[in-house]
XYZ file of C-alpha atoms in Angstrom:
588
model
C 0.158 0.103 0.289
C 1.288 3.361 -0.777
C 0.227 6.079 1.316
C 1.455 10.083 1.040
C -0.211 13.030 2.169
C 2.024 16.184 1.510
C 2.841 17.671 5.151
C 1.917 21.196 4.139
C 0.591 22.468 7.325
C 3.833 21.311 9.187
C 5.996 22.962 6.691
C 4.171 26.327 6.831
C 4.196 26.346 10.522
C 8.094 25.997 10.439
C 8.443 28.459 7.919
C 6.489 31.029 9.969
C 8.292 30.236 12.864
C 11.612 30.655 11.116
C 10.602 34.129 9.893
C 10.938 33.175 6.497
C 8.655 35.984 4.875
C 11.058 38.514 6.859
C 14.440 36.601 6.189
C 13.955 35.261 2.558
C 11.117 36.941 0.857
C 12.610 40.500 1.419
C 15.772 39.692 -0.568
C 16.442 40.660 -4.024
C 15.372 37.985 -6.478
C 12.888 36.439 -4.141
C 10.032 39.318 -3.766
C 7.589 37.253 -5.784
C 8.171 34.393 -3.496
C 6.647 35.145 -0.033
C 5.280 32.253 1.976
C 1.964 32.323 0.801
C 3.282 32.266 -2.851
C 5.675 29.135 -1.870
C 2.900 27.483 0.091
C 0.642 27.763 -3.142
C 3.365 26.101 -5.486
C 4.231 23.436 -3.158
C 0.416 22.291 -2.734
C 0.581 22.025 -6.495
C 3.375 20.207 -6.439
C 2.864 17.887 -3.828
C -0.622 16.789 -5.529
C 1.567 15.988 -8.190
C 4.118 14.182 -6.434
C 1.019 12.021 -4.650
C -0.675 11.571 -7.644
C 1.711 10.859 -10.250
C 5.053 9.929 -8.779
C 3.900 7.642 -5.761
C 2.006 5.112 -8.125
C 5.347 4.460 -10.175
C 7.384 3.790 -7.008
C 6.396 0.296 -6.743
C 6.729 -0.322 -10.110
C 10.307 0.899 -10.426
C 11.165 -1.534 -7.471
C 9.507 -4.695 -8.848
C 10.088 -3.846 -12.478
C 13.703 -2.124 -12.351
C 15.896 -1.215 -15.093
C 16.843 -2.760 -18.697
C 20.409 -2.449 -19.698
C 21.261 -3.171 -23.169
C 25.028 -4.352 -23.224
C 25.490 -4.100 -26.894
C 24.523 -0.215 -27.452
C 25.216 0.797 -23.991
C 21.940 1.994 -23.081
C 19.421 1.991 -19.912
C 15.703 2.281 -20.562
C 13.628 2.984 -17.388
C 10.681 1.216 -15.836
C 7.697 1.721 -17.863
C 5.991 5.037 -17.234
C 8.920 6.803 -16.068
C 9.896 8.350 -19.074
C 6.217 9.791 -19.206
C 6.414 11.117 -15.966
C 9.427 13.017 -16.506
C 7.790 14.721 -19.279
C 5.044 15.519 -16.972
C 7.638 16.788 -14.415
C 9.171 19.293 -17.091
C 5.488 20.548 -18.372
C 4.625 20.866 -14.331
C 7.893 23.345 -13.911
C 9.627 22.387 -10.626
C 12.774 21.214 -12.609
C 13.887 24.422 -12.765
C 12.643 25.821 -10.080
C 15.613 27.473 -8.481
C 17.535 27.738 -11.516
C 18.814 31.132 -12.306
C 15.783 33.050 -13.766
C 18.368 34.483 -16.543
C 19.144 30.954 -17.656
C 15.703 29.624 -18.125
C 14.828 28.735 -14.489
C 12.120 30.213 -12.148
C 14.899 31.865 -9.436
C 13.021 30.402 -6.840
C 14.951 30.325 -3.028
C 16.700 27.202 -2.065
C 14.409 26.925 0.947
C 11.296 26.345 -1.882
C 13.886 23.602 -3.777
C 13.960 21.737 -0.454
C 10.327 21.392 0.265
C 10.300 20.281 -3.411
C 12.761 17.809 -2.884
C 11.429 16.467 0.304
C 7.975 15.668 -1.286
C 9.600 14.245 -4.709
C 11.978 12.059 -2.455
C 9.118 10.637 -0.204
C 7.101 9.970 -3.011
C 9.414 8.253 -5.659
C 13.137 8.490 -4.195
C 14.758 6.598 -7.340
C 13.202 9.053 -9.898
C 13.950 12.049 -7.803
C 17.481 11.378 -7.804
C 17.837 12.299 -11.473
C 16.372 15.835 -10.952
C 18.317 16.071 -7.548
C 21.860 15.765 -9.543
C 20.692 18.077 -12.198
C 19.839 20.642 -9.741
C 23.442 20.478 -8.402
C 25.122 20.579 -11.743
C 22.859 23.775 -11.958
C 24.517 25.245 -9.328
C 27.908 23.991 -9.726
C 27.984 26.024 -13.301
C 25.976 28.936 -12.294
C 29.082 29.187 -9.822
C 32.134 28.003 -11.555
C 31.407 28.037 -15.373
C 32.027 30.709 -18.243
C 29.231 32.868 -19.481
C 29.318 30.587 -22.686
C 29.112 27.478 -20.497
C 26.153 29.000 -18.883
C 24.272 29.968 -21.925
C 24.965 26.752 -23.632
C 24.178 24.343 -20.606
C 21.974 25.749 -18.359
C 18.685 26.547 -20.030
C 18.549 23.020 -21.271
C 19.337 21.794 -17.970
C 16.628 24.088 -16.138
C 14.163 23.076 -18.494
C 14.780 19.195 -18.257
C 15.643 18.827 -21.565
C 18.965 17.785 -20.338
C 19.970 15.789 -17.340
C 22.872 16.008 -15.265
C 25.617 13.651 -13.270
C 28.463 14.218 -10.931
C 31.350 11.837 -11.935
C 34.192 11.430 -8.874
C 34.715 7.960 -7.815
C 36.844 5.374 -9.519
C 37.541 1.690 -8.886
C 40.494 2.713 -7.090
C 39.271 5.488 -5.097
C 36.382 6.747 -3.412
C 36.868 8.876 -0.268
C 40.314 9.754 -1.221
C 39.863 11.287 -4.429
C 43.936 12.082 -4.494
C 44.375 8.731 -6.106
C 41.984 9.386 -9.012
C 43.457 8.468 -12.590
C 41.496 9.806 -15.401
C 43.367 11.664 -17.979
C 42.063 14.691 -19.912
C 44.451 15.712 -22.882
C 44.310 19.219 -24.286
C 43.026 19.031 -27.955
C 42.595 22.604 -29.229
C 39.698 24.260 -27.530
C 38.521 21.119 -25.426
C 40.128 17.878 -23.838
C 39.816 14.047 -24.550
C 39.200 12.307 -21.102
C 40.013 8.531 -20.778
C 39.285 6.562 -17.704
C 36.398 4.687 -15.959
C 34.065 6.129 -12.883
C 31.783 4.177 -11.075
C 28.570 4.652 -8.564
C 27.562 7.246 -11.348
C 23.797 7.889 -10.365
C 21.659 8.591 -13.428
C 24.683 8.033 -15.808
C 22.677 6.627 -18.615
C 18.676 6.405 -19.168
C 16.346 7.213 -22.145
C 13.877 9.961 -20.189
C 16.603 13.187 -21.098
C 17.614 14.018 -24.669
C 21.252 14.497 -23.653
C 22.973 13.650 -20.260
C 25.834 16.123 -19.065
C 28.461 14.887 -17.010
C 30.645 16.886 -14.486
C 33.827 14.943 -14.413
C 36.965 14.969 -12.087
C 40.252 14.359 -14.363
C 44.122 14.885 -14.273
C 45.779 17.235 -16.639
C 48.970 15.978 -18.156
C 51.347 18.401 -15.820
C 49.090 17.915 -13.102
C 50.497 17.872 -9.420
C 50.069 14.599 -7.423
C 46.999 14.280 -4.731
C 43.753 16.188 -4.933
C 45.724 19.396 -5.791
C 46.184 18.245 -9.464
C 42.017 17.482 -10.037
C 40.283 19.683 -12.963
C 36.657 19.727 -13.612
C 35.310 19.107 -17.037
C 31.905 19.105 -18.492
C 31.340 16.077 -20.899
C 27.974 15.627 -22.423
C 26.732 12.268 -23.783
C 26.175 14.047 -27.310
C 28.242 16.627 -28.518
C 26.877 19.904 -29.255
C 26.494 19.183 -32.842
C 24.601 16.140 -32.027
C 27.237 13.455 -32.280
C 27.645 10.537 -29.832
C 30.475 11.838 -27.209
C 32.606 8.470 -26.480
C 31.347 8.329 -22.583
C 29.405 5.158 -22.083
C 27.693 3.024 -19.577
C 29.403 -0.383 -19.238
C 27.403 -1.956 -16.409
C 25.004 -1.383 -13.823
C 25.476 -2.044 -10.157
C 22.534 -4.375 -8.435
C 21.430 -3.068 -5.448
C 19.646 -3.215 -2.046
C 17.366 -0.526 -2.900
C 16.767 2.312 -5.314
C 16.215 0.021 -8.169
C 14.732 2.376 -10.568
C 17.826 4.796 -10.214
C 20.368 3.563 -12.431
C 23.770 3.323 -10.782
C 26.694 3.243 -13.571
C 29.902 2.109 -14.584
C 30.893 4.908 -17.126
C 33.826 4.507 -19.818
C 35.473 7.587 -20.995
C 37.110 6.622 -24.285
C 38.441 9.982 -25.773
C 35.356 11.688 -24.697
C 35.444 15.604 -25.384
C 35.117 17.826 -22.452
C 35.206 21.719 -21.775
C 37.044 22.654 -18.554
C 35.008 24.114 -15.854
C 37.031 27.019 -13.489
C 40.970 27.046 -13.636
C 43.186 24.170 -13.918
C 43.837 22.161 -10.927
C 40.942 23.945 -8.975
C 38.094 21.030 -9.807
C 37.426 20.390 -6.091
C 35.949 23.648 -5.327
C 33.312 23.333 -8.433
C 32.910 19.663 -7.412
C 32.193 20.629 -3.774
C 29.704 23.252 -4.703
C 27.495 20.251 -6.190
C 28.356 17.948 -3.499
C 27.633 20.527 -0.352
C 24.163 21.554 -1.869
C 23.481 17.546 -2.534
C 24.444 17.094 1.154
C 21.943 19.103 2.241
C 19.272 17.196 0.236
C 20.605 13.871 1.104
C 19.971 14.760 4.662
C 16.530 15.889 3.777
C 15.992 12.192 2.226
C 15.906 10.853 6.013
C 13.008 13.647 6.623
C 11.357 12.578 3.355
C 11.397 8.895 3.774
C 10.582 8.968 7.643
C 7.305 10.966 6.611
C 6.088 8.698 4.110
C 7.046 5.696 6.921
C 5.077 7.463 9.573
C 2.286 8.077 7.406
C 2.173 4.164 6.312
C 2.308 2.957 9.919
C -0.167 5.634 11.157
C -2.675 4.168 8.499
C -1.755 0.775 9.460
C -2.141 1.352 13.468
C -5.302 3.003 13.160
C -7.207 0.260 11.696
C -5.367 -2.945 13.684
C -6.671 -4.185 16.835
C -4.977 -6.556 18.924
C -5.466 -6.716 22.764
C -7.690 -4.591 25.245
C -6.534 -1.494 26.666
C -4.316 -1.859 30.094
C -6.248 1.369 31.248
C -9.848 0.094 31.353
C -11.586 3.600 30.781
C -9.835 3.385 27.382
C -11.486 0.063 26.281
C -13.977 0.098 23.302
C -17.674 -1.353 24.173
C -19.077 -4.075 21.784
C -15.600 -5.159 20.341
C -13.237 -8.049 21.293
C -9.789 -5.924 20.897
C -8.649 -2.160 20.625
C -6.938 -0.315 18.053
C -3.573 -0.511 18.944
C -3.069 2.895 19.448
C -3.919 2.518 22.839
C -0.901 0.454 23.930
C 2.028 2.482 25.583
C 4.575 1.039 23.648
C 3.188 1.540 20.259
C 2.671 5.391 21.369
C 6.186 5.116 22.442
C 7.208 4.497 19.020
C 5.154 6.607 17.003
C 6.079 9.511 19.727
C 10.136 8.662 19.222
C 9.500 9.100 15.420
C 7.099 12.503 15.542
C 9.609 13.970 18.386
C 12.700 13.749 16.124
C 11.161 13.990 12.783
C 9.442 17.215 13.227
C 12.401 18.763 14.685
C 14.919 17.171 11.727
C 12.681 18.964 9.333
C 13.001 21.927 11.331
C 16.654 22.083 11.283
C 16.953 21.330 7.527
C 14.532 24.203 6.751
C 16.332 26.694 9.015
C 19.599 25.882 7.401
C 17.733 26.398 3.827
C 16.872 29.735 5.013
C 20.455 30.569 5.998
C 21.550 29.229 2.629
C 19.640 31.678 0.951
C 20.649 34.173 2.957
C 24.370 33.377 2.377
C 23.720 33.583 -1.195
C 21.690 36.657 -1.387
C 21.471 39.080 1.215
C 22.994 42.513 0.563
C 25.047 42.854 3.736
C 28.320 41.121 3.538
C 28.629 40.474 7.267
C 25.241 38.708 7.146
C 25.976 36.461 4.125
C 29.470 35.557 5.840
C 27.512 34.634 9.061
C 24.947 32.645 7.371
C 27.466 30.649 5.059
C 29.329 29.796 8.371
C 26.084 28.398 9.960
C 25.072 26.239 6.897
C 28.872 24.791 6.565
C 28.875 23.960 10.062
C 25.224 22.350 9.846
C 25.832 20.321 6.645
C 27.573 17.802 7.958
C 25.314 17.388 10.817
C 22.319 17.343 8.440
C 23.757 14.685 6.074
C 24.721 12.439 8.691
C 22.156 12.658 11.577
C 19.063 13.324 9.731
C 19.913 10.034 7.641
C 20.782 7.648 10.610
C 17.563 9.111 12.718
C 15.459 8.992 9.943
C 16.451 5.313 9.040
C 15.894 4.434 12.686
C 12.504 6.149 12.247
C 11.471 3.859 9.193
C 12.550 0.840 11.175
C 10.321 1.710 14.098
C 7.662 2.427 11.613
C 7.972 -0.969 10.342
C 8.109 -2.270 13.906
C 4.684 -0.789 14.889
C 3.338 -2.705 11.612
C 5.077 -6.016 12.834
C 4.972 -8.669 10.353
C 2.615 -6.610 8.029
C 5.552 -3.981 7.736
C 7.781 -6.871 6.757
C 6.011 -7.574 3.676
C 5.741 -5.877 0.597
C 1.879 -5.026 1.042
C 2.566 -1.972 3.292
C 5.649 -0.532 1.196
C 7.956 -0.077 4.224
C 10.085 -2.831 3.532
C 10.938 -0.766 0.139
C 11.247 2.250 2.128
C 13.883 0.767 4.402
C 16.068 -0.455 1.451
C 15.767 2.795 -0.756
C 16.629 4.904 2.637
C 19.540 2.728 3.461
C 21.834 4.144 0.978
C 21.419 7.936 2.210
C 23.817 6.945 5.141
C 26.529 6.029 2.565
C 26.569 8.118 -0.350
C 27.436 11.714 -0.544
C 30.543 11.059 1.922
C 29.634 8.514 4.472
C 28.542 9.485 7.679
C 31.735 8.740 9.212
C 33.533 10.780 6.923
C 30.790 13.789 7.838
C 31.765 13.180 11.371
C 35.306 14.043 10.288
C 34.350 16.772 8.253
C 32.518 18.388 11.203
C 35.305 17.354 14.038
C 38.227 17.793 11.581
C 37.578 20.871 9.499
C 34.535 22.741 10.324
C 35.174 23.089 14.081
C 38.705 24.471 13.956
C 37.883 26.883 10.658
C 38.517 30.108 11.637
C 39.975 29.576 15.418
C 36.325 27.844 16.064
C 34.367 30.572 14.446
C 31.551 28.351 13.145
C 30.779 27.008 16.231
C 30.938 30.550 18.036
C 28.119 31.499 15.346
C 25.688 28.507 16.336
C 26.132 29.278 19.992
C 25.366 32.596 19.528
C 22.418 31.760 17.727
C 21.082 29.572 20.512
C 22.252 31.842 23.434
C 20.379 34.881 21.953
C 17.552 32.872 21.923
C 17.794 31.709 25.333
C 18.692 35.381 26.833
C 15.286 36.933 24.767
C 13.250 34.081 26.476
C 14.993 33.709 29.887
C 11.877 35.404 31.603
C 9.239 33.733 29.836
C 7.850 30.964 32.659
C 6.330 29.084 29.604
C 9.649 28.345 27.976
C 11.627 27.458 31.129
C 11.222 23.640 30.943
C 12.586 23.748 27.534
C 15.322 26.583 27.524
C 16.946 24.596 30.737
C 17.739 21.170 28.688
C 18.872 23.258 25.727
C 21.157 25.453 27.782
C 22.867 22.326 29.508
C 23.183 20.690 25.910
C 25.055 23.743 24.913
C 27.374 23.691 27.695
C 28.027 20.050 27.090
C 28.955 20.546 23.187
C 31.428 23.618 24.247
C 32.997 21.619 27.052
C 33.660 18.579 24.909
C 34.302 20.388 22.129
C 37.416 22.328 24.060
C 38.370 19.383 26.576
C 38.227 16.312 23.812
C 38.325 17.526 20.307
C 40.393 20.542 20.721
C 42.875 19.800 23.261
C 43.385 16.000 23.367
C 42.682 16.152 19.455
C 45.491 18.605 18.730
C 48.024 16.334 20.335
C 46.643 13.137 18.957
C 44.618 13.452 15.930
C 43.175 9.987 16.581
C 41.583 10.840 19.983
C 39.350 13.467 18.056
C 38.679 10.773 15.209
C 37.575 8.150 17.283
C 34.833 9.915 18.666
C 33.720 12.042 16.044
C 30.741 10.220 15.129
C 29.151 10.167 18.745
C 30.262 13.658 19.001
C 28.423 14.545 16.033
C 25.181 12.815 16.949
C 25.470 14.850 20.372
C 25.473 17.824 18.222
C 22.855 16.577 16.218
C 20.597 16.215 19.604
C 21.242 19.376 20.623
C 20.752 20.792 17.271
C 17.338 19.669 17.683
C 16.887 20.788 20.903
C 17.234 24.137 19.641
C 14.864 23.685 16.793
C 12.450 22.345 19.409
C 12.773 25.686 21.408
C 12.122 27.942 18.332
C 9.151 25.925 17.414
C 7.409 25.552 20.878
C 7.993 29.806 20.874
C 6.101 30.059 17.778
C 3.244 27.327 18.914
C 2.299 29.353 22.381
C 2.066 32.791 20.192
C -0.201 30.636 17.933
C -2.374 29.298 20.928
C -4.153 26.659 18.565
C -4.709 23.037 19.148
C -1.971 22.500 16.426
C 0.309 24.688 18.747
C -0.729 22.531 21.520
C 0.539 19.395 20.001
C 3.674 20.488 19.193
C 4.296 21.674 22.682
C 3.462 18.140 24.232
C 5.656 16.420 21.447
C 8.485 18.877 22.181
C 7.893 17.550 26.077
C 8.342 14.104 24.956
C 11.317 14.822 23.053
C 13.263 16.253 26.068
C 11.970 14.045 28.669
C 12.742 10.724 26.555
C 15.049 11.144 23.659
C 17.189 14.165 24.514
C 18.638 12.663 27.738
C 20.772 10.534 25.197
C 22.951 13.184 25.067
C 24.355 12.537 28.471
C 25.483 8.747 27.169
C 27.073 10.201 24.035
C 29.264 12.608 26.123
C 30.427 9.824 28.105
C 31.498 7.938 24.689
C 33.168 11.001 23.808
C 34.843 11.619 26.784
C 36.207 7.920 26.553
C 38.541 8.986 23.691
C 40.288 6.275 21.408
C 41.695 4.127 24.411
C 39.128 1.094 23.992
C 38.343 2.015 20.517
C 41.985 1.388 19.110
C 42.991 -1.237 21.640
C 43.025 -4.223 19.496
C 45.783 -5.029 16.824
C 44.411 -5.420 13.206
C 45.166 -9.189 13.524
C 43.058 -9.758 16.502
C 39.799 -9.062 14.708
């Protein structure tokens, strides 16, 4: 059973709580995208996702892809090509693309909302547009004017789609081992090499596929400082076939309608993007945007799983309520929603899920401010916050989101384990988000090793000031006291551990920091959710309606039943590397 209702009321509540109209809709270029307009667009888009994309989700999983090794082509499952054309006509593909190059120029926050709904209804299919979105960002930031004029309008319209080609058989995380070569040839380059794990590297939905490829020039320095970035289209601009071929597909646990390709470049024509040997700048523009959207996948898949479990639970009857006053007369069994353990599982999902969505959109608003605010200081402050929170969002939201899907499946019991209720597909589809766009362990190392030390700790101080500013502004509000107290304690815990373990011990021995990076990131994630819950509770109390009262009750559960995990995580961080690294390799 496929179930999805776009959570538009939840999303509007968040954007109101975070001051979207004041923070984003007042910026140059976004005056036409006030909250009411954005929500009208999202209502239309959500309907399209639920009515057109969702029905093909199970089809894609069961039918899969058809690969032709003789012609190196991939045929999408039945209905996907038609869905792609409907998506183009619906207009969502170019929602956030620059208006000067054929897009609508909407805020990134709006694009994130659309991405959440698309991922929830058909993750495999939505990945194509997500990659194209990232390529548009990279070219808009680093391409020449000629490249922008040539590629961006067709990418924004969906006539062409995009990929990013980083990984090779011998290098994944360590891109310094990359060997794909780019030889100069007149006004272009000829690229030779093999790329793997290329999502939508080949398909039949778009007329052309534009690849962003990392490669080395003949005189390039060794390591990561010798990598350049190239545009390599499937078809050359004159329509001739460029020799970049899909030579095989990976057979995967999930996202089975998303072609994960092995790509062979056999002297493929490409054009340099940006400066020679500076390719990682352009690629990370694409990857950082992708990491935020991958984090949002944890929210999207958690949402559809929660809705599915709720639909099941409201109809399922088993046992009698322990509280006799809650027993329904005239029936032999009560609805399972009366049982405390079922409620506990639902509350675990609800209390984390709603705040995770909030953290993603709060960061999305900062992303729009970082790119578009007229004040350079405001732009820098917002950019620092986005940089700090990107690895947290990518890692924490996908991990807890996956746990929430597992909890939803557990609620449904044996039914959840079958194909009848789609939860097993959601689990399989969601698992990859903890791995791609930089594994969650790599995100933790990025947070601890790069983001925290940057600018002498400037990024963490920015975020701490956001929290302390809120605490100071509301310290005399008695209704907020029960929420502010644990938030303040959590912030102090993060600050103390950052100084004592990560900075002092970690500077003397990098393994000390690396060994505890993952529990530290998780602790940071929970404290971040605590901040978001405070923002939501404040807005809910100002609204004073039933919806807001539910928010306050959910926040209480979070702080009493979920948030205390920070103390156990703190002990893991304090423990350092001693027992993590205690065994020799041959003892495993």
